[in-house]
Coordinates of C-alpha atoms and ligand atoms in Angstrom, one line a residue:
M1 CA 162.1 58.5 238.8
T2 CA 161.0 57.0 242.1
K3 CA 163.6 56.9 244.8
S4 CA 161.7 55.2 247.5
A5 CA 159.7 52.0 247.6
E6 CA 158.7 49.1 249.8
F7 CA 161.6 47.1 248.4
A8 CA 165.0 48.1 247.1
V9 CA 166.7 45.3 245.2
V10 CA 170.4 45.8 244.9
G11 CA 171.8 44.4 241.7
A12 CA 169.9 44.2 238.4
G13 CA 171.5 41.0 237.0
V14 CA 169.2 38.1 236.3
V15 CA 168.9 37.2 240.1
G16 CA 167.9 40.8 241.2
A17 CA 165.6 41.3 238.1
S18 CA 163.9 37.9 238.8
I19 CA 163.2 39.0 242.5
A20 CA 162.1 42.5 241.5
Y21 CA 159.7 41.0 238.9
G22 CA 158.3 38.6 241.5
L23 CA 157.7 41.4 244.0
L24 CA 156.0 43.6 241.4
K25 CA 153.8 40.8 240.2
R26 CA 152.4 40.6 243.7
G27 CA 151.7 44.3 243.7
H28 CA 154.6 45.7 245.7
S29 CA 156.6 48.8 244.8
V30 CA 160.3 48.2 243.9
I31 CA 163.4 50.2 243.1
L32 CA 166.0 48.1 241.3
L33 CA 169.5 49.5 241.6
D34 CA 172.5 48.5 239.5
G35 CA 176.2 49.1 240.0
A36 CA 179.1 50.5 238.0
K37 CA 179.9 49.9 234.3
T38 CA 183.0 48.0 235.3
D39 CA 181.3 45.5 237.6
P40 CA 181.4 41.8 236.6
R41 CA 178.1 40.6 235.2
A42 CA 177.6 36.9 235.0
S43 CA 174.1 37.4 233.6
G44 CA 175.6 38.6 230.3
A45 CA 178.2 35.9 230.0
N46 CA 176.6 32.5 230.6
F47 CA 175.6 29.4 228.7
G48 CA 171.8 29.6 229.0
L49 CA 171.2 26.1 230.3
V50 CA 168.2 25.4 232.5
W51 CA 169.9 22.4 234.0
V52 CA 169.3 19.7 236.5
Q53 CA 171.6 16.7 236.0
G54 CA 174.8 16.6 237.9
K55 CA 173.9 19.5 240.3
G56 CA 174.2 19.2 244.0
P57 CA 176.7 16.6 245.1
G58 CA 176.6 16.7 248.9
V59 CA 173.6 19.1 249.0
P60 CA 170.5 17.0 248.2
E61 CA 168.2 20.0 248.8
Y62 CA 169.8 21.7 245.9
Q63 CA 169.0 18.7 243.6
T64 CA 165.4 19.1 244.7
L65 CA 165.4 22.9 244.2
T66 CA 166.6 22.6 240.6
R67 CA 163.9 20.1 239.9
I68 CA 161.2 22.4 241.3
S69 CA 162.7 25.2 239.2
S70 CA 162.9 23.1 236.0
D71 CA 159.3 22.1 236.5
A72 CA 158.2 25.7 236.9
W73 CA 160.1 27.1 233.9
Q74 CA 157.5 26.6 231.2
E75 CA 154.8 28.5 233.1
F76 CA 157.4 31.1 234.3
A77 CA 158.4 31.7 230.6
R78 CA 154.8 32.1 229.5
E79 CA 154.0 34.5 232.3
L80 CA 157.2 36.5 231.7
A81 CA 156.6 36.8 228.0
D82 CA 153.1 38.2 228.8
A83 CA 154.4 40.6 231.4
A84 CA 157.1 41.9 229.0
C85 CA 154.7 42.0 226.1
D86 CA 157.0 39.7 224.1
T87 CA 155.0 38.1 221.3
N88 CA 158.0 36.7 219.3
N89 CA 158.9 33.7 221.6
S90 CA 162.3 35.4 221.9
L91 CA 163.2 33.5 225.1
A92 CA 163.6 30.4 222.8
Y93 CA 163.0 28.3 225.9
E94 CA 163.2 24.5 225.2
R95 CA 162.8 21.6 227.4
N96 CA 163.5 18.5 225.3
G97 CA 166.1 17.0 227.7
G98 CA 169.8 17.5 227.8
L99 CA 173.0 15.4 227.5
A100 CA 176.4 15.1 229.2
F101 CA 178.6 13.2 226.8
T102 CA 181.0 10.6 228.0
F103 CA 184.3 9.4 226.5
G104 CA 185.4 5.8 226.6
E105 CA 184.2 3.1 229.0
D106 CA 185.8 4.7 232.0
G107 CA 184.1 8.0 231.3
F108 CA 180.8 6.3 231.0
Q109 CA 181.3 4.4 234.3
E110 CA 182.5 7.5 236.1
R111 CA 179.4 9.5 235.0
K112 CA 177.2 6.6 236.1
N113 CA 178.8 6.5 239.5
L114 CA 178.3 10.2 240.0
L115 CA 174.7 10.0 239.1
N116 CA 174.2 7.0 241.4
R117 CA 175.7 8.9 244.2
L118 CA 173.4 11.9 243.5
H119 CA 170.4 9.5 243.3
N120 CA 171.3 7.9 246.7
E121 CA 171.9 11.3 248.4
R122 CA 168.6 12.6 247.1
G123 CA 166.7 9.5 248.0
A124 CA 164.5 7.9 245.4
D125 CA 161.9 10.4 244.2
G126 CA 161.6 9.2 240.6
D127 CA 164.3 8.8 238.0
D128 CA 164.7 11.6 235.5
I129 CA 168.2 10.8 234.4
E130 CA 169.5 7.7 232.6
M131 CA 172.7 6.6 231.0
I132 CA 172.3 6.0 227.3
D133 CA 174.8 4.3 224.9
R134 CA 176.3 5.8 221.8
A135 CA 173.7 4.3 219.5
E136 CA 170.9 5.8 221.5
V137 CA 172.6 9.3 221.4
Q138 CA 172.9 8.9 217.6
R139 CA 169.2 7.9 217.4
M140 CA 168.2 11.0 219.3
M141 CA 170.3 13.3 217.1
P142 CA 170.6 11.5 213.7
D143 CA 172.2 14.5 211.9
F144 CA 174.9 15.0 214.5
E145 CA 178.2 13.3 213.8
L146 CA 179.6 11.9 217.0
G147 CA 183.4 11.8 217.7
E148 CA 185.0 8.4 217.8
E149 CA 185.6 8.5 221.5
V150 CA 182.0 9.3 222.5
S151 CA 180.8 6.2 224.4
G152 CA 177.4 7.6 225.3
A153 CA 175.8 10.2 227.6
S154 CA 173.7 10.8 230.5
F155 CA 170.3 12.1 229.5
C156 CA 167.9 14.1 231.7
W157 CA 164.5 14.8 230.4
R158 CA 164.2 17.8 232.8
D159 CA 167.1 19.7 231.2
G160 CA 166.6 22.5 228.7
C161 CA 168.0 25.8 227.5
V162 CA 167.0 29.4 226.9
N163 CA 168.4 32.5 225.4
P164 CA 169.9 34.0 228.6
L165 CA 170.3 37.6 227.2
R166 CA 166.7 37.6 226.2
L167 CA 165.7 36.3 229.6
H168 CA 167.5 39.2 231.3
A169 CA 166.1 41.7 228.8
L170 CA 162.5 40.4 229.3
L171 CA 162.8 40.5 233.1
L172 CA 164.0 44.1 233.0
Q173 CA 161.1 45.0 230.5
A174 CA 158.6 43.3 232.8
V175 CA 159.9 45.2 235.8
E176 CA 159.4 48.4 233.9
N177 CA 155.9 47.4 232.6
L178 CA 154.8 46.5 236.1
G179 CA 155.8 49.9 237.5
G180 CA 159.3 49.2 238.9
S181 CA 161.9 51.9 238.8
I182 CA 165.3 50.8 237.5
H183 CA 168.4 52.9 238.4
W184 CA 171.5 52.2 236.4
N185 CA 174.9 53.4 237.6
A186 CA 173.5 53.5 241.1
K187 CA 176.1 51.5 243.0
V188 CA 175.1 51.3 246.6
K189 CA 177.9 52.5 248.8
S190 CA 176.3 52.1 252.2
V191 CA 173.0 51.3 253.9
Q192 CA 171.7 52.9 257.1
D193 CA 168.9 51.7 259.4
K194 CA 166.3 54.5 259.8
N195 CA 165.5 53.6 263.4
G196 CA 163.5 50.5 262.5
S197 CA 161.4 52.3 259.9
G198 CA 163.4 51.1 256.9
W199 CA 166.7 51.8 255.2
Q200 CA 168.5 54.7 253.6
L201 CA 170.7 53.7 250.8
S202 CA 173.5 56.0 249.8
T203 CA 174.2 55.3 246.1
E204 CA 176.2 56.8 243.2
A205 CA 172.9 58.2 241.9
G206 CA 171.9 59.8 245.3
D207 CA 170.0 58.6 248.3
M208 CA 167.2 56.2 248.1
W209 CA 164.8 54.7 250.7
A210 CA 163.1 51.3 251.2
G211 CA 161.4 49.3 253.9
H212 CA 163.2 46.1 252.9
V213 CA 166.5 45.7 251.1
V214 CA 167.2 42.6 249.0
V215 CA 170.9 42.1 248.2
A216 CA 171.3 40.4 244.8
S217 CA 174.5 42.0 243.8
G218 CA 176.4 38.9 242.6
L219 CA 180.1 39.2 243.3
G220 CA 179.4 42.7 244.9
A221 CA 177.1 41.3 247.5
K222 CA 179.5 40.6 250.4
A223 CA 180.0 44.2 251.5
I224 CA 176.4 45.4 251.3
A225 CA 175.1 42.2 252.9
K226 CA 177.5 42.7 255.9
Q227 CA 176.0 46.2 256.6
L228 CA 172.6 44.5 256.8
G229 CA 173.7 41.8 259.1
L230 CA 173.6 39.2 256.3
D231 CA 176.3 36.8 255.1
V232 CA 177.1 36.1 251.4
P233 CA 180.4 34.4 251.1
V234 CA 180.8 34.3 247.3
R235 CA 184.0 34.2 245.2
P236 CA 184.6 34.6 241.5
Q237 CA 185.2 31.6 239.2
R238 CA 186.0 32.4 235.6
G239 CA 184.3 30.6 232.7
Q240 CA 185.4 31.0 229.1
V241 CA 183.1 30.3 226.2
L242 CA 183.6 30.0 222.4
V243 CA 181.0 30.8 219.8
S244 CA 181.1 29.4 216.3
Q245 CA 179.7 30.7 213.1
R246 CA 176.1 29.7 212.2
M247 CA 175.3 26.4 210.6
P248 CA 172.1 24.5 209.9
K249 CA 170.6 22.9 213.0
V250 CA 172.1 19.5 213.5
M251 CA 172.3 19.2 217.3
G252 CA 168.7 18.7 218.6
L253 CA 169.6 18.6 222.3
P254 CA 171.8 20.8 224.5
A255 CA 174.8 19.3 226.3
S256 CA 176.6 20.5 229.3
T257 CA 179.6 21.7 227.3
L258 CA 178.2 22.2 223.8
R259 CA 174.9 23.5 222.5
Q260 CA 173.6 24.8 219.2
T261 CA 171.5 27.9 219.7
A262 CA 168.2 28.7 217.9
D263 CA 170.1 30.8 215.4
G264 CA 172.6 28.0 214.5
T265 CA 175.7 29.1 216.3
F266 CA 177.5 26.6 218.6
L267 CA 178.4 27.5 222.1
V268 CA 181.4 25.7 223.5
G269 CA 182.0 26.0 227.2
A270 CA 182.9 26.6 229.8
T271 CA 186.2 26.6 231.7
K272 CA 186.3 26.6 235.5
E273 CA 189.2 28.8 236.7
D274 CA 190.1 30.4 240.0
V275 CA 191.8 33.6 238.8
D276 CA 190.2 36.1 241.3
F277 CA 188.5 39.0 239.4
D278 CA 190.4 38.5 236.1
E279 CA 187.9 38.6 233.3
G280 CA 190.4 38.1 230.5
T281 CA 190.3 35.4 227.9
S282 CA 193.3 33.1 227.1
L283 CA 194.4 31.2 224.0
S284 CA 195.2 28.1 226.1
A285 CA 191.6 28.0 227.3
A286 CA 190.3 28.5 223.8
A287 CA 192.4 25.6 222.6
K288 CA 191.3 23.3 225.4
L289 CA 187.6 24.1 224.8
A290 CA 188.0 23.5 221.0
R291 CA 189.8 20.2 221.6
N292 CA 187.0 19.1 223.9
A293 CA 184.3 20.1 221.4
L294 CA 186.1 18.2 218.6
R295 CA 186.1 15.0 220.8
I296 CA 182.3 15.4 220.9
T297 CA 181.9 16.1 217.2
P298 CA 184.3 16.5 214.2
M299 CA 181.6 18.6 212.6
L300 CA 183.2 21.7 214.2
K301 CA 186.6 21.0 212.6
N302 CA 186.3 23.7 209.9
M303 CA 184.1 26.2 211.7
N304 CA 185.2 29.7 212.5
V305 CA 185.2 31.0 216.0
V306 CA 183.4 34.3 215.9
R307 CA 183.5 35.2 219.6
H308 CA 185.3 34.2 222.7
W309 CA 184.3 35.6 226.1
A310 CA 185.0 35.2 229.8
G311 CA 182.6 35.7 232.6
L312 CA 182.9 35.4 236.4
R313 CA 180.6 32.9 238.1
V314 CA 179.1 33.9 241.4
M315 CA 180.5 30.9 243.3
T316 CA 179.5 29.8 246.8
P317 CA 181.7 27.5 249.0
D318 CA 179.6 24.4 248.2
G319 CA 178.2 25.4 244.8
A320 CA 174.6 25.6 246.1
P321 CA 172.7 28.9 246.4
I322 CA 172.9 31.2 249.4
Y323 CA 169.6 32.6 250.8
D324 CA 169.8 34.7 253.9
F325 CA 166.9 36.4 255.7
G326 CA 167.2 39.1 258.3
E327 CA 165.1 41.9 259.8
N328 CA 163.7 43.8 256.7
A329 CA 166.6 42.6 254.7
S330 CA 167.5 39.5 252.6
A331 CA 170.1 38.2 250.2
A332 CA 170.3 35.8 247.3
A333 CA 173.4 34.6 245.4
C334 CA 174.0 31.6 243.2
H335 CA 175.9 30.3 240.2
S336 CA 172.7 29.0 238.4
G337 CA 170.7 32.1 238.1
I338 CA 169.2 31.1 234.8
T339 CA 168.0 27.7 236.0
L340 CA 166.7 29.2 239.3
A341 CA 164.9 32.2 237.9
P342 CA 161.5 30.9 238.8
I343 CA 162.6 30.1 242.3
H344 CA 163.8 33.7 242.8
A345 CA 160.6 35.2 241.3
D346 CA 158.3 32.9 243.4
L347 CA 159.7 30.9 246.4
F348 CA 162.2 33.5 247.4
V349 CA 159.8 36.4 247.1
N350 CA 157.0 34.5 249.0
R351 CA 159.5 33.9 251.8
I352 CA 160.5 37.6 252.2
L353 CA 156.8 38.6 252.0
G354 CA 156.4 36.4 255.1
A355 CA 153.9 34.0 253.5
A356 CA 153.4 30.7 255.3
H357 CA 156.9 29.3 256.1
D358 CA 158.1 27.2 253.3
P359 CA 161.1 25.1 254.4
K360 CA 162.4 24.5 250.9
L361 CA 164.9 27.4 251.2
D362 CA 166.0 26.7 254.8
A363 CA 168.9 24.5 253.7
F364 CA 170.5 27.3 251.8
H365 CA 171.2 29.6 254.8
P366 CA 174.9 30.6 255.0
S367 CA 175.1 29.2 258.6
R368 CA 175.8 25.9 256.9
F369 CA 179.4 27.2 256.3
A370 CA 180.1 27.9 259.9
A371 CA 182.9 25.9 261.3
P372 CA 181.5 23.0 263.5
A373 CA 181.8 23.8 267.2
I374 CA 184.7 22.2 268.9
A375 CA 183.7 19.9 271.7
Q376 CA 184.7 21.3 275.1
D377 CA 185.7 19.2 278.1
Ligands
FAD1 C1 180.6 31.1 231.8 C2 179.3 31.0 232.6 C3 178.4 30.1 232.2 C4 177.2 30.0 233.0 N1 176.2 29.1 232.6 C5 175.0 29.0 233.2 C6 174.0 28.2 232.8 O1 174.1 27.5 231.7 N2 172.9 28.1 233.5 C7 172.7 28.8 234.7 O2 171.6 28.7 235.3 N3 173.6 29.7 235.1 C8 174.8 29.8 234.4 N4 175.8 30.7 234.8 C9 175.5 31.4 236.1 C10 174.6 32.6 235.9 O3 175.1 33.4 234.8 C11 174.7 33.4 237.2 O4 174.2 32.6 238.3 C12 173.8 34.6 237.2 O5 174.0 35.4 236.1 C13 174.1 35.5 238.4 O6 173.3 36.6 238.3 P1 173.4 37.8 239.4 O7 172.3 38.7 239.1 O8 173.5 37.2 240.8 O9 174.9 38.4 239.1 P2 175.4 39.4 238.0 O10 174.8 39.1 236.7 O11 176.9 39.3 238.1 O12 174.8 40.8 238.4 C14 175.2 41.4 239.6 C15 174.8 42.8 239.5 O13 174.9 43.5 240.8 C16 175.4 44.8 240.5 N5 176.0 45.3 241.8 C17 177.1 44.8 242.4 N6 177.4 45.5 243.5 C18 176.5 46.5 243.6 C19 176.2 47.5 244.5 N7 177.0 47.8 245.5 N8 175.1 48.3 244.2 C20 174.3 48.1 243.2 N9 174.5 47.1 242.3 C21 175.6 46.3 242.5 C22 176.3 44.7 239.4 O14 176.5 45.9 238.7 C23 175.7 43.6 238.5 O15 174.9 44.1 237.5 C24 177.0 30.8 234.1 C25 177.9 31.8 234.5 C26 179.1 31.9 233.7 C27 180.1 32.9 234.1

């Protein structure tokens, strides 16, 4: 198995795999290194939304980036299926729009206010989100029984969903098909500069060498990034999700907290908890999630919960991604790695390959978190 390459990507979650895939597609050699069995892995614990609406309060560039990604997803999915030799449409990518339900008049107004704020921050570049009333939601999903409190929803035609486990599997398959070398249980312990000629990575699977190191290690990124002179201030945020038994398809559109998968199960999610690195589940969270789902639809009343999991989001201080670029080293971290997969495979990769400077990623440099300088007399 190859132990040296032009690029070493540290972290084989969906972010690292997307970057490795993008590099290989452009003809570069890549080793993709993953960590310990016990590491948190958001890529195996998420909701599978390719989502635009509601993202980026205070960071208009993030609103734009998710839109670029959403618009690129169809072609990305097609190319990825080809590269991974997947002929079964197993990604189950859909872009029929998505909903965020509102409860009562106040909830409707609150959502409207948030979307107006986002619209104003972004500046008018076309409306892809609208508030729709309860009757319109019902018209869009005639077989879906709405809870009494549902007053309507916001609807964004750019929203969609995908099978996130298949996305990760296909990315890894594509990496292998394109000649990349994946090293599991190869946690990177330290990185040393080889006098400007590249990096030596000391890993649990032995030493490896690369001209450029990309840190995409999720919640494990901080320490490695620091050794490369990069800054990735991420923290864990726990999300718990419930999965129901299967039932015939009644919910035609995904919503931010409830969606019915292609195989008929309902996903109910997700909590937002600051509990450090605790990946445990709790009954109180399950009860809260179930209550919220029943407000949306009484159809779930008699359904069995067949799974309940918790995952740790890779959370940044302002919720927007972090992209840092140094001398022969770079880093990417975000809490929307499914939505942003095309950005990582294309825009991010183009940037580290030194293609013509594209300013779209500039706003995501970690220097935005630096404390403002205090004026001196
Ligand atoms: C409940 C929940 C719901 C979510 N829903 C959505 C959603 O609907 N849509 C969306 O876009 N996103 C969603 N996300 C976020 C998405 O899952 C993450 O953004 C994405 O998975 C992050 O991928 P990653 O590769 O950065 O991190 P991870 O998947 O955590 O992978 C990091 C990898 O780095 C490896 N690693 C760590 N340290 C080292 C080291 N020193 N050496 C080598 N390897 C190392 C680890 O072993 C691990 O495999 C959700 C997340 C959660 C938890």
